[in-house]
Coordinates of C-alpha atoms and ligand atoms in Angstrom, one line a residue:
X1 CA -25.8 3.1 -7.6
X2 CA -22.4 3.6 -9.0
X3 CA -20.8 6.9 -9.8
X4 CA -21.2 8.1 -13.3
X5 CA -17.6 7.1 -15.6
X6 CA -15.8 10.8 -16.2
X7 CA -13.9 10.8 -19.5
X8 CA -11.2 13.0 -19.7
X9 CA -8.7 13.4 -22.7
X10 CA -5.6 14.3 -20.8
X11 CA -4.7 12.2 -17.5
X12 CA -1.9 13.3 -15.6
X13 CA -0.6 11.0 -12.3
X14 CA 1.1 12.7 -10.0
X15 CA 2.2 16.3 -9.0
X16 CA 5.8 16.7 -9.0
X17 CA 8.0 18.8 -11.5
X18 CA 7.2 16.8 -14.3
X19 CA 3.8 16.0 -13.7
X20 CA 2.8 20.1 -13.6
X21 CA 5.2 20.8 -16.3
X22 CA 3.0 18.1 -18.3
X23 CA 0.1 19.8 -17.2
X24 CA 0.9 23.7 -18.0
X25 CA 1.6 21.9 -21.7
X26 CA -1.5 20.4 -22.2
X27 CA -3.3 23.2 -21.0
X28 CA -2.2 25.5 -23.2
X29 CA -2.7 23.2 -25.8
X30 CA -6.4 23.0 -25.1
X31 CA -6.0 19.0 -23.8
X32 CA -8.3 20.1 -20.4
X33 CA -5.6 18.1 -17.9
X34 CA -7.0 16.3 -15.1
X35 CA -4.1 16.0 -12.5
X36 CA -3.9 13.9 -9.6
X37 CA -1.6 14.9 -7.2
X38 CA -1.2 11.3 -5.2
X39 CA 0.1 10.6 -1.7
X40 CA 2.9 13.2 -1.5
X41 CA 1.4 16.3 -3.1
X42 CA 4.2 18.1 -4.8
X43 CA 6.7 15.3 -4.7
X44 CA 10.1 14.8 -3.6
X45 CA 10.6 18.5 -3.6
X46 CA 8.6 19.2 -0.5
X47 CA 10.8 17.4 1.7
X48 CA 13.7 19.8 -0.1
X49 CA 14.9 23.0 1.7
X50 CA 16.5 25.4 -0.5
X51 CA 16.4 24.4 -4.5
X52 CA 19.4 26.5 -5.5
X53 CA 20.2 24.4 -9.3
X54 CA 16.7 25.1 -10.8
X55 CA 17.4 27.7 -13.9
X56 CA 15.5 31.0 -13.3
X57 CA 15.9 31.1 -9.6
X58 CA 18.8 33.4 -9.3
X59 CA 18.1 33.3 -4.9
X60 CA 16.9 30.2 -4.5
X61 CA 13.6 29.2 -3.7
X62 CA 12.0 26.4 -1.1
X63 CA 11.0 23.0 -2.4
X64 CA 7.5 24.1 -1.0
X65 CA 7.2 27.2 -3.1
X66 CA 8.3 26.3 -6.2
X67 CA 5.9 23.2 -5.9
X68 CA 3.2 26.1 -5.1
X69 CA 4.3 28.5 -8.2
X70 CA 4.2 25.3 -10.2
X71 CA 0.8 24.0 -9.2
X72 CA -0.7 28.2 -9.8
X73 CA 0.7 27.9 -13.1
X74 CA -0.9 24.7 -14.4
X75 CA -4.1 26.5 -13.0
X76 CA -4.2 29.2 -14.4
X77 CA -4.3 27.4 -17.6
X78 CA -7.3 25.2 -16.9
X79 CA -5.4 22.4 -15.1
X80 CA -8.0 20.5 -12.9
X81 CA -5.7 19.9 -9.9
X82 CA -7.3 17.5 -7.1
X83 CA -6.1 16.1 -4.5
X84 CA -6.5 12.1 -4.8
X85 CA -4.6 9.3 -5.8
X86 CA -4.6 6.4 -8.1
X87 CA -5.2 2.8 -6.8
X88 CA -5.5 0.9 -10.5
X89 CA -5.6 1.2 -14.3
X90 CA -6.2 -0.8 -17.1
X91 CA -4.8 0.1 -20.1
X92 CA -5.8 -3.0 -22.1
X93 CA -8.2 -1.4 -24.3
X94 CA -7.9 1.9 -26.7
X95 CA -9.7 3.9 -24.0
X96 CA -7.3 3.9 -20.6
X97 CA -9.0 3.0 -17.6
X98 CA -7.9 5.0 -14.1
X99 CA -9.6 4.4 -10.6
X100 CA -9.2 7.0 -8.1
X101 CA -8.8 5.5 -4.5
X102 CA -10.9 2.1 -5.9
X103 CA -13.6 3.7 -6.4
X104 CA -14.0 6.4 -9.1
X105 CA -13.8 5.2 -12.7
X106 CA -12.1 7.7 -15.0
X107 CA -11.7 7.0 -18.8
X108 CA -9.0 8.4 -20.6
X109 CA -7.9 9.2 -24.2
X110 CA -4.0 9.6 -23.0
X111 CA -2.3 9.4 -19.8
X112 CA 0.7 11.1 -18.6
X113 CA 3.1 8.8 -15.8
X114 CA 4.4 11.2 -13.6
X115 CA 4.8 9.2 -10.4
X116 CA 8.5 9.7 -9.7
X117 CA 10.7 7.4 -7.2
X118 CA 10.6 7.8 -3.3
X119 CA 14.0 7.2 -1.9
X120 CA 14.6 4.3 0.1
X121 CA 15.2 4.2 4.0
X122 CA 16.8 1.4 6.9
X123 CA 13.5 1.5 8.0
X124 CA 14.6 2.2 11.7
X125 CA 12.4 3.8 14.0
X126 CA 14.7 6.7 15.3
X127 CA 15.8 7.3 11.3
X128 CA 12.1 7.5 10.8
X129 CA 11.7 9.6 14.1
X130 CA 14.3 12.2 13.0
X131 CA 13.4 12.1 9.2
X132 CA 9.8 13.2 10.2
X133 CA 11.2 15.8 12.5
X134 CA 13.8 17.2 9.8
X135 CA 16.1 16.8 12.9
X136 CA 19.0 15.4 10.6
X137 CA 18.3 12.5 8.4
X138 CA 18.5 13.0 4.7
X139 CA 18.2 10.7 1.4
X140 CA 19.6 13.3 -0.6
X141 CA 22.8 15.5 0.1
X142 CA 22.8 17.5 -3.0
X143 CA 19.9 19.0 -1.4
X144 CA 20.5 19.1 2.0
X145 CA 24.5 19.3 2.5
X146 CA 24.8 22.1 3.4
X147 CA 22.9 22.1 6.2
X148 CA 25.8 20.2 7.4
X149 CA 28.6 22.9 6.6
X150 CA 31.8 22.4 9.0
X151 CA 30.4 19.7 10.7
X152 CA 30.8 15.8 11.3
X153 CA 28.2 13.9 9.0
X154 CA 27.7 9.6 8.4
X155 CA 26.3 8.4 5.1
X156 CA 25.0 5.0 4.6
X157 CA 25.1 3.2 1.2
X158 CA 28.3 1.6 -1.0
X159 CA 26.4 2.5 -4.9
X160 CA 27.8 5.2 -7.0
X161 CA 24.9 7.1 -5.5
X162 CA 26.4 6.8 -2.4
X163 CA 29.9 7.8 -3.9
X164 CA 28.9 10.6 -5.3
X165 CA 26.7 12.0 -2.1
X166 CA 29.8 11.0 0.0
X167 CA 32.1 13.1 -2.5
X168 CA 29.5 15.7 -2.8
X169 CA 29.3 16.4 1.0
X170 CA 33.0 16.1 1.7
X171 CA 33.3 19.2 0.0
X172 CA 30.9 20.7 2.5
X173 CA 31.4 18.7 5.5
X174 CA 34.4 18.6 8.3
X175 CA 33.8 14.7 8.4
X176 CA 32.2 12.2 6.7
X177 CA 32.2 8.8 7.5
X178 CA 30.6 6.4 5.1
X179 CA 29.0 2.7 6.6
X180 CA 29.1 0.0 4.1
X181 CA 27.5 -2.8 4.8
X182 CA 29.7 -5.7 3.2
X183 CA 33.6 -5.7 2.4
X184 CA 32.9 -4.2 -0.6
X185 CA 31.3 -1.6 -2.5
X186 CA 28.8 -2.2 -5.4
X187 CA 29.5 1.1 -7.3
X188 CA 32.0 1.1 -10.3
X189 CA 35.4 0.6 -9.9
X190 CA 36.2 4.6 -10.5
X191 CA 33.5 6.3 -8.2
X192 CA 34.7 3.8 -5.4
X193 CA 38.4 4.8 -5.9
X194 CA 37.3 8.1 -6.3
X195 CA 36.4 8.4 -2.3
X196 CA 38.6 6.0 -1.1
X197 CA 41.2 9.0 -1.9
X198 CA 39.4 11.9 -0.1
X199 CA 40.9 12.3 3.2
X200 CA 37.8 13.4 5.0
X201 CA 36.2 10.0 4.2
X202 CA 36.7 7.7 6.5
X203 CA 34.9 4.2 4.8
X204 CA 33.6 1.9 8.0
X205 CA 33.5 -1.6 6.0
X206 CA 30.9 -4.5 7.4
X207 CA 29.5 -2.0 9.4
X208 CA 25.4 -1.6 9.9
X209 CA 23.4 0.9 11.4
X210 CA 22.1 -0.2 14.9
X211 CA 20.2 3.2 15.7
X212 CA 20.6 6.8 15.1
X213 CA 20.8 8.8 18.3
X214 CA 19.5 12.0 19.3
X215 CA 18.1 14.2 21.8
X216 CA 14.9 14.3 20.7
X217 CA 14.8 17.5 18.4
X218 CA 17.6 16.4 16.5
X219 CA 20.4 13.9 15.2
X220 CA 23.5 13.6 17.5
X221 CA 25.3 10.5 16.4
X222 CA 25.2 6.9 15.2
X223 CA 25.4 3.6 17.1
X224 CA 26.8 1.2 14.5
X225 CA 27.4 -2.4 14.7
X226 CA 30.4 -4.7 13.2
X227 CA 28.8 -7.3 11.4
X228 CA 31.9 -9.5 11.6
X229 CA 33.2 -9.0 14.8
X230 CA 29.8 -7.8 16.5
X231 CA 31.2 -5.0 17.8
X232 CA 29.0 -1.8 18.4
X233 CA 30.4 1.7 18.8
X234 CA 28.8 5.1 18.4
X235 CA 30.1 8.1 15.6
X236 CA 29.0 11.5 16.4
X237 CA 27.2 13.3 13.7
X238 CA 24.6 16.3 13.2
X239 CA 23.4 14.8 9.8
X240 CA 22.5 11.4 8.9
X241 CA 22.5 10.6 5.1
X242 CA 21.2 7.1 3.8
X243 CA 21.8 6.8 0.0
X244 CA 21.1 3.1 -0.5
X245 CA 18.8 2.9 -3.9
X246 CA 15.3 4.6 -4.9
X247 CA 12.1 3.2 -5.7
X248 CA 10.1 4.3 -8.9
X249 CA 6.5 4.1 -7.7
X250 CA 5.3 2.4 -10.7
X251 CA 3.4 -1.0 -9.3
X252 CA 0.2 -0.4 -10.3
X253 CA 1.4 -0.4 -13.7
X254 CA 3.2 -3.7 -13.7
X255 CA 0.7 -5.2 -15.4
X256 CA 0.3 -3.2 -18.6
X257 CA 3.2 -1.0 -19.0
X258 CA 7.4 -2.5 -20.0
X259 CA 9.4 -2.1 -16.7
X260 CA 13.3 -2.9 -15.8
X261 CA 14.4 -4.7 -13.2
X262 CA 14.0 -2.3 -10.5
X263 CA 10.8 -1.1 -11.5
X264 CA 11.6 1.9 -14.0
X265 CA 9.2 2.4 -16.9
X266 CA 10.9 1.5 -20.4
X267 CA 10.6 4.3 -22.6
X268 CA 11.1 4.5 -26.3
X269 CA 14.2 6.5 -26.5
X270 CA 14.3 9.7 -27.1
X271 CA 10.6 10.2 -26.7
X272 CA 8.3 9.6 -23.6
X273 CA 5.8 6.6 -25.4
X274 CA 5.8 3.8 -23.4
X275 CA 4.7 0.0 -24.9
X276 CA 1.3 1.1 -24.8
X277 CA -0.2 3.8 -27.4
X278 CA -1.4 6.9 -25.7
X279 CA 0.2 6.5 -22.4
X280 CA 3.5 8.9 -21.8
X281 CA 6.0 9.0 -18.9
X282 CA 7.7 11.5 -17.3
X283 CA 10.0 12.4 -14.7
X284 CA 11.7 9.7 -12.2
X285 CA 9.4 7.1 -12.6
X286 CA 11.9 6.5 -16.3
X287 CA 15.0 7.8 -14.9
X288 CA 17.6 6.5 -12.6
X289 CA 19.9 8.6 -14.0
X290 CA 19.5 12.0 -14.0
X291 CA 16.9 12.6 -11.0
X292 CA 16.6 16.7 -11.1
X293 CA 13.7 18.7 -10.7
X294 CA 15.0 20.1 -13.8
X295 CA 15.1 17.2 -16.1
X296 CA 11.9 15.7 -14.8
X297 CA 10.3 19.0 -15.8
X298 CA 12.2 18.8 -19.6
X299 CA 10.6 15.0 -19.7
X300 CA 7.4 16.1 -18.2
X301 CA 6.8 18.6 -21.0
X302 CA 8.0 16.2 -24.0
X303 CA 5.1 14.3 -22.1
X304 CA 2.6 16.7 -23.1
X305 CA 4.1 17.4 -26.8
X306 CA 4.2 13.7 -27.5
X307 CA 0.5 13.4 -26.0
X308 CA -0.9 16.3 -27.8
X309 CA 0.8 14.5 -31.2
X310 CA -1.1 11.2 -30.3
X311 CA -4.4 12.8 -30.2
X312 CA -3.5 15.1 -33.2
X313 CA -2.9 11.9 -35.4
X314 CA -5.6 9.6 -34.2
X315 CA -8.3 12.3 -34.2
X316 CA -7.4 13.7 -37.0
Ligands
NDP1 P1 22.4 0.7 -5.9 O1 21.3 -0.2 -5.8 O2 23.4 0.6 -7.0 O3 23.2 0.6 -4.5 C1 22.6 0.6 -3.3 C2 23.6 0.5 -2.2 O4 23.0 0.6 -0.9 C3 24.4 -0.9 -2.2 O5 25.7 -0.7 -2.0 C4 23.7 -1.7 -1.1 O6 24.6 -2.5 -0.5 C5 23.4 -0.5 -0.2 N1 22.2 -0.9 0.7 C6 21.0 -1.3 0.3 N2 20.2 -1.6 1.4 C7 21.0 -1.3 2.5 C8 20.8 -1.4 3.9 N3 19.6 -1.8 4.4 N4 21.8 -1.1 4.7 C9 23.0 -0.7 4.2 N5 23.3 -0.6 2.9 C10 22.3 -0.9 2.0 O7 21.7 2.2 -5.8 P2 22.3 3.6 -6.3 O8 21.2 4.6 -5.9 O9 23.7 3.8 -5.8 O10 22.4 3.5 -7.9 C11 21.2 3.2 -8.7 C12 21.6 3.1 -10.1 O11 22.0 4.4 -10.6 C13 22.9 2.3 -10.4 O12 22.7 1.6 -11.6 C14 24.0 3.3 -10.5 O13 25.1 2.8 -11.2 C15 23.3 4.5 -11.1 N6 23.9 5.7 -10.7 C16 24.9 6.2 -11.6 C17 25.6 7.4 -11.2 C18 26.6 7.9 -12.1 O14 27.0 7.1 -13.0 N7 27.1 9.1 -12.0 C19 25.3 8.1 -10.0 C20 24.3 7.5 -9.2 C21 23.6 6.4 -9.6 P3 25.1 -3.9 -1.1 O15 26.1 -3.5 -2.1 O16 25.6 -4.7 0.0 O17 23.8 -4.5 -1.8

């Protein structure tokens, strides 16, 4: 016999900055959030050492921890956090339809996208060996630079997100040596320049990553590979970065919801409707911009506002 449908009238997807910002929102506004945390619980954050650019965290705190203080405080307003993570929707009708792991049916009056982006890897094994082992490998250098202080690092990536990291860890960093994989770059004419001028830069052109070397605990170099003249040599580094694009994790809402060409949900600007009534988004899963922990928390809580309004107006 199948499960009885819950109906909830707040639905929040996923458990990053924006999606408990959302949440603490609706809470206090007496919308009873049901929160699913998803694969990652806490987000992007928890692979994050030290956040030292959040406001109100004059120390620093840990990824980890804030993602804890976060979660406590959308509880202690009522959120119902559980662990889980959506499979489908179908936002078709007036009531939106969620499925937790293809089987639980949930019906909701409003639901809150807080999905966010995962960044994307080379998908080698020994960049996924020492990514799991936090032995060196990093997608994002604002966060994990200066791990890296006075020594030799290799970035990988030719975007402006890649120009900026590179920039951004020079200014930390005794080396770094940036592998692009054509004879160009494909970030804008300016943020190229911009690093071609830094003298601890050194730009490797046509060059790919062959394997990232180690011994075992962590990162010790790069083995890279010429793609014009085949030859292979190896850089020595202690931190690997790879800066080549992020993916929104918005597919299973390809179907219903207005996205751009990479995949980010279209948002009406200056609000956080989407093309359907009653569904909101927040956080990276709209922005390819910004990206903080701070501005997904500002979009996760206009989330909540613009939610709340929806129901105010249509319930009268
Ligand atoms: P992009 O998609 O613009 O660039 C990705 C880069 O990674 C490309 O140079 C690509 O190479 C390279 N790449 C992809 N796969 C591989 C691979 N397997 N091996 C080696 N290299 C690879 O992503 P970004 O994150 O840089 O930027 C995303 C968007 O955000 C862009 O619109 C950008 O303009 C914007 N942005 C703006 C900023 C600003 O204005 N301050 C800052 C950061 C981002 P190839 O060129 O050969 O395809």
């Amino acid at each position: 016999m199948s499960e009885e449908i819950e109906k909830v009238k707040c639905m929040i997807i996923g458990s990053g900055p924006a999606g408990y910002t959302a949440a603490i929102y609706a809470a206090r506004a007496s919308m009873k959030p049901v929160l699913y945390q998803g694969m990652q619980p806490g987000g992007q954050l928890t692979t994050t050492n030290e956040v030292e650019n959040f406001p109100g965290y004059p120390e620093g705190v840990t990824g980890p921890e804030m993602m804890v203080q976060l979660q406590q405080q959308a509880e202690r307003f009522g959120t119902d956090v559980r662990n889980g993570w959506v499979t489908k929707v179908d936002f078709s009708g007036d009531i939106h339809k969620v499925w937790i792991e293809d089987k639980k049916e949930i019906h909701c009056e409003t639901v809150i996208i807080s999905t966010g982006a995962s960044a994307k890897y080379l998908g080698l094994e020994s960049e996924q060996k020492y990514l799991e082992l936090g032995g060196g490998v990093s997608a994002c250098a604002v966060c994990d630079g200066f791990f890296y202080r006075e020594q030799e690092t290799v970035i990988v990536g030719a975007g402006d997100s890649a120009c900026e990291e590179a920039h951004y860890l020079s200014n930390i960093c005794k080396k770094v040596t940036m592998l692009v994989r054509r004879d160009e770059f494909r970030a804008s004419k300016i943020m190229a320049e911009r690093v071609k001028k830094v003298s601890n830069i050194e730009i490797l052109y046509n060059t790919e990553t062959q394997e990232v070397l180690g011994d075992g605990n962590v990162v010790t170099g790069v083995r890279v590979k010429n793609n014009v003249s085949g030859d292979e040599h190896e850089i020595p580094c202690t931190g690997f970065f790879v800066a080549i694009g992020h993916k929104p994790n918005t597919d299973i809402f390809k179907d219903y919801l207005d996205l751009d060409e990479t995949g980010y949900i279209i948002n009406e600007p200056g609000t956080s409707k989407t093309n359907v009534p009653g569904v909101f988004v927040g956080g990276d899963a709209a922005d390819h911009v910004y990206r903080q922990a701070v501005t997904a928390a500002g979009t996760g809580c206009m989330a909540a506002l613009d939610a709340e309004r929806y129901l105010a107006a249509k319930n009268g």
